[in-house]
Amino acid sequence: MTSPGPSEGLGIGRFLRLSKDPLGFLTALRQHGTFVRYRLGPRTLHLVSDPEIVHEVLVAKASSFHKDRGTEMMRPLLGRGLLTSEDEQHRRQRRALQPAFHKARVAHYAQVMAEEAIRARDALPADEEVDVLSLAMRTTFAIVGRALFGTDVAGHAPEVQRALADAMSVFTLARVPVYRLLLLLPLPSTLRFARARDTLRAVVDRIVREHGASGFFSLAEAAGLSGDELRDTALTLLLAGHETTAVALCWTLYLLSQHPAAVARLEAEIDSALEGRAPQPTDLERLPYLQRVVSESMRLFPPAWAVGRLAQEDVELSGRIVRQGETIIISQWVMHRDAALWPDPLRFDPDRFERPPVHRFAYLPFGAGPRVCIGDGFAWAELILLLATLAQSFRFRLATGQRIEPLPRVTLRLKYGLRMIPVRRSADACARQAAIGSGFSGSGSSSSTGSQW
């Protein structure tokens, strides 16, 4: 038995819709069911939105799947590091790196996060437009460099950001059935990709050369990673470790700008818990509403908006057969906005996270199973400390004319960036919020996310 889906055929129209609007395309596919088969040229794919089947793919039968061809396209850039390796190589790399992300080490890194959060806050000009996306990228890049590699990488940030933008643009070719051929052609995008790859590898080689005996590098070398694996994994952590967090921070600030009741409640919690001092790593658990705000932001705008798995053999999933070579697509964008899993799914309501989701695998901001994001605890602590530090001093409103539209690339970016105006909170207002404290009774929710998204 195979999964139902749209009409058969090569799917040229579907490919065009997918290229133009991936999020809308996947959302429309969900209307055909929770296990939908479709064709794109010679490829057969299945969109899975049933949490039980997601569990089968990512956990129970994970050994029957590899990552999909989007990962293949990353290998010229990232080599065979943690994100792109498979099978025993991946298991060995993960065992080697796991100690670097142990809870105790993340608590140590959090001091660096707190310091960089203060630096970002102090760089904000009150009542002036700020490129928040660029600020977030620089800040999270600096945090990864200092925390994991023991070095100040801030000087590399501009060239890395330019190179990263050029490199990521080529990954849209993964949707093209003949993408391997396109990569061999001297197209402007592929030439930019080659230059970007050389730039990024040169930066990482410099870091490894200068700081190879410290931090992450010492742990990885002690665990037996080769020189190439060391470089590839360092590049993976540097790039993936800062972009996803920066994007999540921006989406959260955008959502807060649309929901003043949530901002008031968040400020009350921060002022009551911190009493005017700067947030510290030990404060993370004292900010439960902030944690719910971040959870809700990552539900509505998940930085990892879809994952693909390529069947290595014929696999039975919920009584249906996925053939070897076929692809499973699991879209967090689709599942996190599914009314069957989330009541009133477009509503921004942090308090929905006072209770567990209807199913453990209905909410996947960091993935799941043996390939769950190794840095989820790191990213979580980073987001909470950054937001607490910024919200303690500023409220953010969108700059005039700022358009908001998600751009699904490797992460769910903001198509037009994010320009905001930070408005400094007055001392009197902070004192009033602290007096209100945890007794604030507003729900902080609203009827929608504040836009068509």
Coordinates of C-alpha atoms in Angstrom, one line a residue:
M1 CA 0.0 0.0 0.0
T2 CA 1.4 3.4 -0.9
S3 CA 0.4 6.9 0.4
P4 CA -2.3 8.9 -1.4
G5 CA -1.5 12.2 -3.0
P6 CA -2.0 14.5 -6.0
S7 CA -2.5 13.2 -9.5
E8 CA 0.5 11.4 -11.0
G9 CA 2.7 12.8 -13.7
L10 CA 6.1 14.4 -13.8
G11 CA 4.8 17.2 -11.7
I12 CA 6.2 20.2 -13.7
G13 CA 3.5 22.5 -12.3
R14 CA 4.3 21.2 -8.8
F15 CA 8.0 21.9 -9.3
L16 CA 7.2 25.5 -10.4
R17 CA 4.9 26.1 -7.4
L18 CA 7.5 24.6 -5.0
S19 CA 10.2 26.8 -6.4
K20 CA 8.1 29.9 -6.1
D21 CA 6.5 29.2 -2.7
P22 CA 7.8 26.2 -0.8
L23 CA 5.8 27.0 2.3
G24 CA 2.6 27.4 0.5
F25 CA 3.2 24.3 -1.6
L26 CA 3.8 22.1 1.4
T27 CA 0.8 23.6 3.2
A28 CA -1.4 22.9 0.3
L29 CA -0.1 19.3 0.1
R30 CA -1.2 18.8 3.7
Q31 CA -4.8 19.1 2.6
H32 CA -4.4 15.7 0.9
G33 CA -3.7 14.0 4.2
T34 CA -1.0 13.4 6.8
F35 CA 1.0 10.9 4.5
V36 CA 1.0 12.3 1.0
R37 CA 2.9 10.9 -2.0
Y38 CA 3.8 13.3 -4.9
R39 CA 6.2 13.4 -7.8
L40 CA 8.8 16.0 -8.8
G41 CA 10.3 14.9 -12.1
P42 CA 11.9 11.5 -11.6
R43 CA 11.7 11.8 -7.8
T44 CA 9.0 10.4 -5.6
L45 CA 8.5 12.1 -2.2
H46 CA 6.1 11.8 0.7
L47 CA 5.0 14.6 3.0
V48 CA 4.5 13.2 6.5
S49 CA 2.6 15.2 9.1
D50 CA 1.4 12.5 11.4
P51 CA 3.5 12.6 14.6
E52 CA 3.4 8.8 15.0
I53 CA 4.9 8.3 11.5
V54 CA 7.4 11.1 12.2
H55 CA 8.5 9.1 15.2
E56 CA 9.0 6.1 13.0
V57 CA 11.1 8.0 10.5
L58 CA 13.3 10.0 12.9
V59 CA 13.6 7.5 15.8
A60 CA 12.2 4.0 15.5
K61 CA 13.4 3.3 11.9
A62 CA 16.0 6.1 11.7
S63 CA 18.7 3.5 10.5
S64 CA 16.7 3.0 7.3
F65 CA 17.1 6.6 6.3
H66 CA 19.9 9.0 5.4
K67 CA 19.5 12.8 5.0
D68 CA 18.1 13.9 1.7
R69 CA 19.9 15.4 -1.3
G70 CA 19.9 18.9 0.2
T71 CA 22.6 17.5 2.5
E72 CA 24.5 16.3 -0.6
M73 CA 24.6 19.9 -1.8
M74 CA 26.1 21.0 1.5
R75 CA 29.0 18.7 1.3
P76 CA 31.1 20.8 -1.1
L77 CA 30.8 23.5 1.6
L78 CA 30.7 21.6 4.9
G79 CA 32.6 18.5 3.9
R80 CA 31.7 15.5 6.0
G81 CA 31.2 17.1 9.4
L82 CA 28.4 16.4 11.9
L83 CA 25.6 17.8 9.7
T84 CA 26.5 15.9 6.5
S85 CA 28.1 12.6 7.7
E86 CA 26.2 9.4 7.9
D87 CA 26.1 6.0 9.7
E88 CA 29.2 5.1 11.7
Q89 CA 31.1 8.3 10.8
H90 CA 28.2 10.4 12.1
R91 CA 27.9 8.3 15.3
R92 CA 31.6 8.6 16.0
Q93 CA 31.6 12.3 15.4
R94 CA 28.6 12.8 17.7
R95 CA 30.2 10.8 20.5
A96 CA 33.3 12.9 20.1
L97 CA 31.4 16.2 20.3
Q98 CA 28.7 15.4 22.8
P99 CA 30.9 16.4 25.9
A100 CA 31.3 19.9 24.4
F101 CA 27.5 20.3 24.7
H102 CA 27.0 18.7 28.1
K103 CA 24.7 20.7 30.4
A104 CA 27.6 21.6 32.7
R105 CA 29.6 23.0 29.8
V106 CA 26.7 24.9 28.4
A107 CA 26.4 26.6 31.9
H108 CA 30.0 27.6 31.5
Y109 CA 29.4 29.0 28.0
A110 CA 26.4 30.9 29.3
Q111 CA 28.7 33.4 30.9
V112 CA 30.1 34.3 27.4
M113 CA 26.5 34.5 26.1
A114 CA 25.6 37.0 28.9
E115 CA 28.6 39.1 28.1
E116 CA 27.9 39.2 24.4
A117 CA 24.3 40.0 25.1
I118 CA 25.3 43.1 27.1
R119 CA 27.6 44.1 24.3
A120 CA 24.8 43.8 21.8
R121 CA 22.4 45.8 24.0
D122 CA 25.0 48.6 24.5
A123 CA 25.5 48.8 20.7
L124 CA 21.8 49.7 20.2
P125 CA 21.1 53.4 19.5
A126 CA 17.8 54.4 21.2
D127 CA 15.1 55.7 18.8
E128 CA 17.0 55.0 15.7
E129 CA 16.6 52.3 13.0
V130 CA 18.7 49.3 13.5
D131 CA 19.5 46.3 11.2
V132 CA 18.5 43.8 13.9
L133 CA 19.2 40.8 11.7
S134 CA 22.8 41.9 11.1
L135 CA 23.2 42.6 14.8
A136 CA 21.8 39.2 15.8
M137 CA 24.1 37.5 13.3
R138 CA 27.2 39.3 14.6
T139 CA 26.3 38.6 18.2
T140 CA 25.6 34.9 17.8
F141 CA 28.7 34.5 15.6
A142 CA 30.8 36.0 18.4
I143 CA 29.2 33.8 21.0
V144 CA 30.0 30.6 19.0
G145 CA 33.6 31.7 18.4
R146 CA 34.3 32.6 22.0
A147 CA 32.3 29.8 23.7
L148 CA 33.2 26.8 21.5
F149 CA 36.6 27.8 20.0
G150 CA 38.0 30.1 22.7
T151 CA 38.7 32.9 20.3
D152 CA 37.3 36.3 19.2
V153 CA 36.0 35.8 15.7
A154 CA 34.3 39.2 15.5
G155 CA 36.8 40.5 13.0
H156 CA 35.8 37.7 10.6
A157 CA 32.1 38.5 10.8
P158 CA 31.6 40.7 7.8
E159 CA 33.4 38.4 5.3
V160 CA 31.7 35.4 6.8
Q161 CA 28.2 37.0 6.5
R162 CA 28.8 37.9 2.9
A163 CA 30.2 34.4 2.1
L164 CA 27.4 32.7 3.9
A165 CA 24.7 34.6 2.0
D166 CA 26.3 33.6 -1.3
A167 CA 26.7 30.0 -0.2
M168 CA 23.2 29.5 1.0
S169 CA 21.6 31.0 -2.2
V170 CA 22.8 28.0 -4.2
F171 CA 20.9 25.5 -2.1
T172 CA 17.7 26.4 -3.8
L173 CA 19.0 24.4 -6.7
A174 CA 18.3 21.3 -4.7
R175 CA 14.7 21.6 -5.8
V176 CA 15.7 21.2 -9.4
P177 CA 15.6 17.6 -10.7
V178 CA 18.9 18.1 -12.7
Y179 CA 20.6 20.1 -9.9
R180 CA 23.8 18.0 -10.2
L181 CA 24.3 19.1 -13.8
L182 CA 23.6 22.8 -12.9
L183 CA 26.4 22.6 -10.2
L184 CA 28.9 21.8 -13.0
L185 CA 28.0 24.8 -15.1
P186 CA 29.8 28.2 -14.6
L187 CA 26.6 29.9 -13.6
P188 CA 26.8 33.1 -11.5
S189 CA 25.4 31.3 -8.5
T190 CA 27.7 28.4 -8.6
L191 CA 30.8 30.7 -9.1
R192 CA 29.7 32.7 -6.1
F193 CA 29.3 29.5 -4.1
A194 CA 32.8 28.4 -5.0
R195 CA 34.3 31.8 -3.8
A196 CA 32.2 31.6 -0.7
R197 CA 33.3 28.1 0.1
D198 CA 37.0 29.1 -0.3
T199 CA 36.4 32.1 2.0
L200 CA 34.7 30.2 4.7
R201 CA 37.2 27.4 4.7
A202 CA 40.1 29.8 4.9
V203 CA 38.6 31.5 8.0
V204 CA 38.1 28.1 9.7
D205 CA 41.6 26.9 8.8
R206 CA 43.0 30.1 10.3
I207 CA 41.0 29.5 13.5
V208 CA 42.1 25.8 13.7
R209 CA 45.7 26.8 13.1
E210 CA 45.7 29.5 15.8
H211 CA 43.5 27.9 18.4
G212 CA 43.6 24.2 17.7
A213 CA 44.7 23.3 21.3
S214 CA 41.8 24.9 23.1
G215 CA 38.1 24.4 23.8
F216 CA 36.2 22.3 21.2
F217 CA 39.3 21.5 19.3
S218 CA 41.0 19.8 22.2
L219 CA 38.0 17.6 22.9
A220 CA 37.6 16.7 19.2
E221 CA 41.2 15.8 18.8
A222 CA 41.3 13.7 22.0
A223 CA 38.3 11.8 20.6
G224 CA 40.2 10.9 17.5
L225 CA 38.7 13.2 14.8
S226 CA 40.9 13.6 11.8
G227 CA 42.2 16.9 10.6
D228 CA 39.5 17.1 7.8
E229 CA 36.8 16.1 10.2
L230 CA 38.0 18.7 12.7
R231 CA 37.8 21.5 10.1
D232 CA 34.5 20.3 8.6
T233 CA 32.8 20.1 12.0
A234 CA 34.2 23.4 13.1
L235 CA 32.8 25.0 10.0
T236 CA 29.4 23.3 10.6
L237 CA 29.2 24.5 14.2
L238 CA 30.3 28.1 13.3
L239 CA 27.8 28.5 10.5
A240 CA 24.8 26.5 11.7
G241 CA 25.4 27.4 15.3
H242 CA 25.0 31.1 14.8
E243 CA 22.5 31.5 11.9
T244 CA 19.6 29.4 13.4
T245 CA 19.8 31.3 16.7
A246 CA 20.0 34.7 15.1
V247 CA 17.0 33.9 12.9
A248 CA 15.0 32.7 16.0
L249 CA 15.9 35.8 17.9
C250 CA 14.6 38.0 15.0
W251 CA 11.3 36.2 14.6
T252 CA 10.8 36.5 18.4
L253 CA 11.4 40.2 18.4
Y254 CA 9.1 40.6 15.4
L255 CA 6.3 38.7 17.2
L256 CA 6.7 40.7 20.4
S257 CA 6.5 43.9 18.4
Q258 CA 3.0 42.8 17.3
H259 CA 1.8 41.8 20.8
P260 CA 2.1 44.6 23.4
A261 CA 0.3 42.5 26.1
A262 CA 2.9 39.8 25.8
V263 CA 5.7 42.5 26.0
A264 CA 4.1 43.9 29.2
R265 CA 3.9 40.5 30.8
L266 CA 7.5 39.7 29.7
E267 CA 8.8 42.9 31.1
A268 CA 7.0 42.3 34.4
E269 CA 8.6 38.9 34.7
I270 CA 12.1 40.2 33.8
D271 CA 11.9 43.1 36.2
S272 CA 10.6 41.0 39.1
A273 CA 13.2 38.2 38.6
L274 CA 16.2 40.4 38.0
E275 CA 15.5 43.5 40.0
G276 CA 17.5 45.7 37.7
R277 CA 20.7 43.6 37.4
A278 CA 21.9 42.1 34.2
P279 CA 20.7 38.6 33.4
Q280 CA 23.0 35.8 34.4
P281 CA 23.2 32.1 33.5
T282 CA 21.6 31.2 36.8
D283 CA 18.5 33.2 35.9
L284 CA 17.3 31.0 33.0
E285 CA 14.8 29.0 35.1
R286 CA 13.5 32.1 36.7
L287 CA 12.0 33.3 33.4
P288 CA 9.3 30.8 32.5
Y289 CA 7.1 33.2 30.5
L290 CA 10.1 34.2 28.4
Q291 CA 10.8 30.5 27.8
R292 CA 7.2 30.1 26.6
V293 CA 7.5 33.1 24.3
V294 CA 10.5 31.5 22.7
S295 CA 8.8 28.2 22.4
E296 CA 5.8 29.8 20.7
S297 CA 8.0 31.9 18.4
M298 CA 9.8 28.7 17.2
R299 CA 6.4 27.0 16.7
L300 CA 5.2 29.7 14.4
F301 CA 8.5 30.5 12.7
P302 CA 10.7 27.4 13.1
P303 CA 14.3 28.2 11.9
A304 CA 14.5 24.6 10.7
W305 CA 11.3 24.6 8.6
A306 CA 11.7 21.2 6.9
V307 CA 13.8 18.1 7.0
G308 CA 14.2 15.4 4.4
R309 CA 15.1 11.7 4.8
L310 CA 16.1 9.4 1.9
A311 CA 15.1 5.7 2.2
Q312 CA 18.1 3.4 2.0
E313 CA 15.8 0.4 1.7
D314 CA 12.1 -0.4 1.3
V315 CA 10.4 0.7 4.6
E316 CA 7.0 0.1 5.9
L317 CA 5.5 3.2 7.6
S318 CA 2.0 2.9 9.2
G319 CA 1.1 0.1 6.8
R320 CA 2.4 1.9 3.7
I321 CA 5.5 1.2 1.7
V322 CA 8.2 3.8 1.0
R323 CA 10.5 2.4 -1.7
Q324 CA 14.3 2.6 -1.6
G325 CA 15.4 6.0 -3.1
E326 CA 12.2 7.8 -2.2
T327 CA 12.2 10.8 0.1
I328 CA 10.3 11.6 3.2
I329 CA 9.7 15.3 3.9
I330 CA 8.8 16.4 7.4
S331 CA 7.9 20.1 7.6
Q332 CA 8.0 21.8 10.9
W333 CA 6.3 24.8 9.2
V334 CA 3.3 22.6 8.3
M335 CA 3.1 20.6 11.5
H336 CA 3.6 23.5 13.8
R337 CA 0.6 25.3 12.1
D338 CA -1.6 22.2 11.8
A339 CA -5.1 22.7 13.4
A340 CA -5.3 19.0 14.1
L341 CA -2.3 19.4 16.5
W342 CA -2.5 23.0 17.7
P343 CA -5.9 24.7 18.5
D344 CA -6.2 28.0 16.8
P345 CA -2.7 27.5 15.2
L346 CA -2.1 31.0 13.8
R347 CA -2.7 32.6 17.2
F348 CA 0.4 33.8 19.1
D349 CA -0.2 32.3 22.5
P350 CA 2.9 31.5 24.6
D351 CA 0.7 30.0 27.4
R352 CA -0.2 27.1 25.2
F353 CA 3.3 25.8 26.3
E354 CA 2.1 25.6 29.9
R355 CA 1.0 22.1 28.8
P356 CA 2.9 19.6 26.7
P357 CA 1.9 19.4 23.0
V358 CA -0.8 16.9 22.1
H359 CA 2.0 14.6 20.9
R360 CA 5.8 14.6 21.6
F361 CA 6.5 14.7 17.9
A362 CA 4.1 17.5 17.0
Y363 CA 6.8 20.0 18.0
L364 CA 10.2 19.7 16.4
P365 CA 12.2 23.0 16.6
F366 CA 15.4 21.1 17.0
G367 CA 14.5 17.8 15.2
A368 CA 14.4 14.5 17.0
G369 CA 16.1 11.1 17.2
P370 CA 19.8 10.3 16.7
R371 CA 20.2 13.4 14.5
V372 CA 18.5 15.8 16.9
C373 CA 20.4 19.2 17.0
I374 CA 23.5 18.5 19.2
G375 CA 23.5 22.2 20.3
D376 CA 19.8 22.5 21.3
G377 CA 20.7 23.3 25.0
F378 CA 23.4 25.8 23.8
A379 CA 20.9 27.6 21.5
W380 CA 18.2 27.7 24.1
A381 CA 20.3 29.3 26.7
E382 CA 21.7 31.8 24.2
L383 CA 18.2 32.8 23.1
I384 CA 16.9 33.3 26.6
L385 CA 19.9 35.4 27.7
L386 CA 19.8 37.5 24.6
L387 CA 16.1 38.3 24.8
A388 CA 16.2 38.9 28.6
T389 CA 19.0 41.4 28.2
L390 CA 17.4 43.2 25.3
A391 CA 13.9 43.3 26.7
Q392 CA 15.2 44.5 30.1
S393 CA 16.3 47.8 28.5
F394 CA 14.3 48.2 25.2
R395 CA 11.0 47.7 23.5
F396 CA 11.3 47.1 19.8
R397 CA 8.9 48.4 17.1
L398 CA 9.1 47.7 13.3
A399 CA 10.7 50.4 11.2
T400 CA 8.3 52.3 8.9
G401 CA 7.9 50.3 5.7
Q402 CA 9.5 47.1 7.0
R403 CA 7.9 44.2 5.2
I404 CA 7.7 40.8 6.8
E405 CA 7.8 37.6 4.8
P406 CA 9.5 34.3 5.5
L407 CA 12.2 33.2 3.2
P408 CA 12.7 29.4 3.3
R409 CA 16.4 28.7 2.6
V410 CA 18.5 26.4 4.7
T411 CA 16.9 28.3 7.6
L412 CA 13.6 30.3 7.7
R413 CA 15.1 33.7 7.2
L414 CA 13.3 37.0 6.9
K415 CA 13.1 37.9 3.2
Y416 CA 13.5 41.6 3.7
G417 CA 15.7 41.5 6.7
L418 CA 14.5 43.1 10.0
R419 CA 14.9 46.8 10.7
M420 CA 13.5 47.9 14.0
I421 CA 13.6 50.9 16.3
P422 CA 14.7 50.1 19.9
V423 CA 12.8 52.4 22.3
R424 CA 14.5 52.6 25.7
R425 CA 12.4 51.7 28.6
S426 CA 12.3 54.5 31.3
A427 CA 13.4 53.8 34.8
D428 CA 10.0 54.7 36.1
A429 CA 8.4 52.2 33.8
C430 CA 10.8 49.5 34.8
A431 CA 10.0 50.1 38.5
R432 CA 6.3 49.9 37.8
Q433 CA 6.7 46.6 36.0
A434 CA 8.8 45.2 38.9
A435 CA 6.1 46.2 41.3
I436 CA 3.5 44.4 39.3
G437 CA 5.8 41.3 39.3
S438 CA 4.4 37.9 38.8
G439 CA 0.9 39.1 39.6
F440 CA 0.4 40.4 36.1
S441 CA -2.8 38.8 34.8
G442 CA -2.7 39.5 31.1
S443 CA -2.6 36.5 28.9
G444 CA -0.1 37.9 26.4
S445 CA -1.9 36.3 23.6
S446 CA -3.6 37.6 20.5
S447 CA -5.8 36.4 17.7
S448 CA -3.1 36.1 15.1
T449 CA 0.7 36.4 14.6
G450 CA 0.2 40.1 13.6
S451 CA 0.4 39.6 9.8
Q452 CA -0.7 37.2 7.1
W453 CA 2.0 34.8 8.4

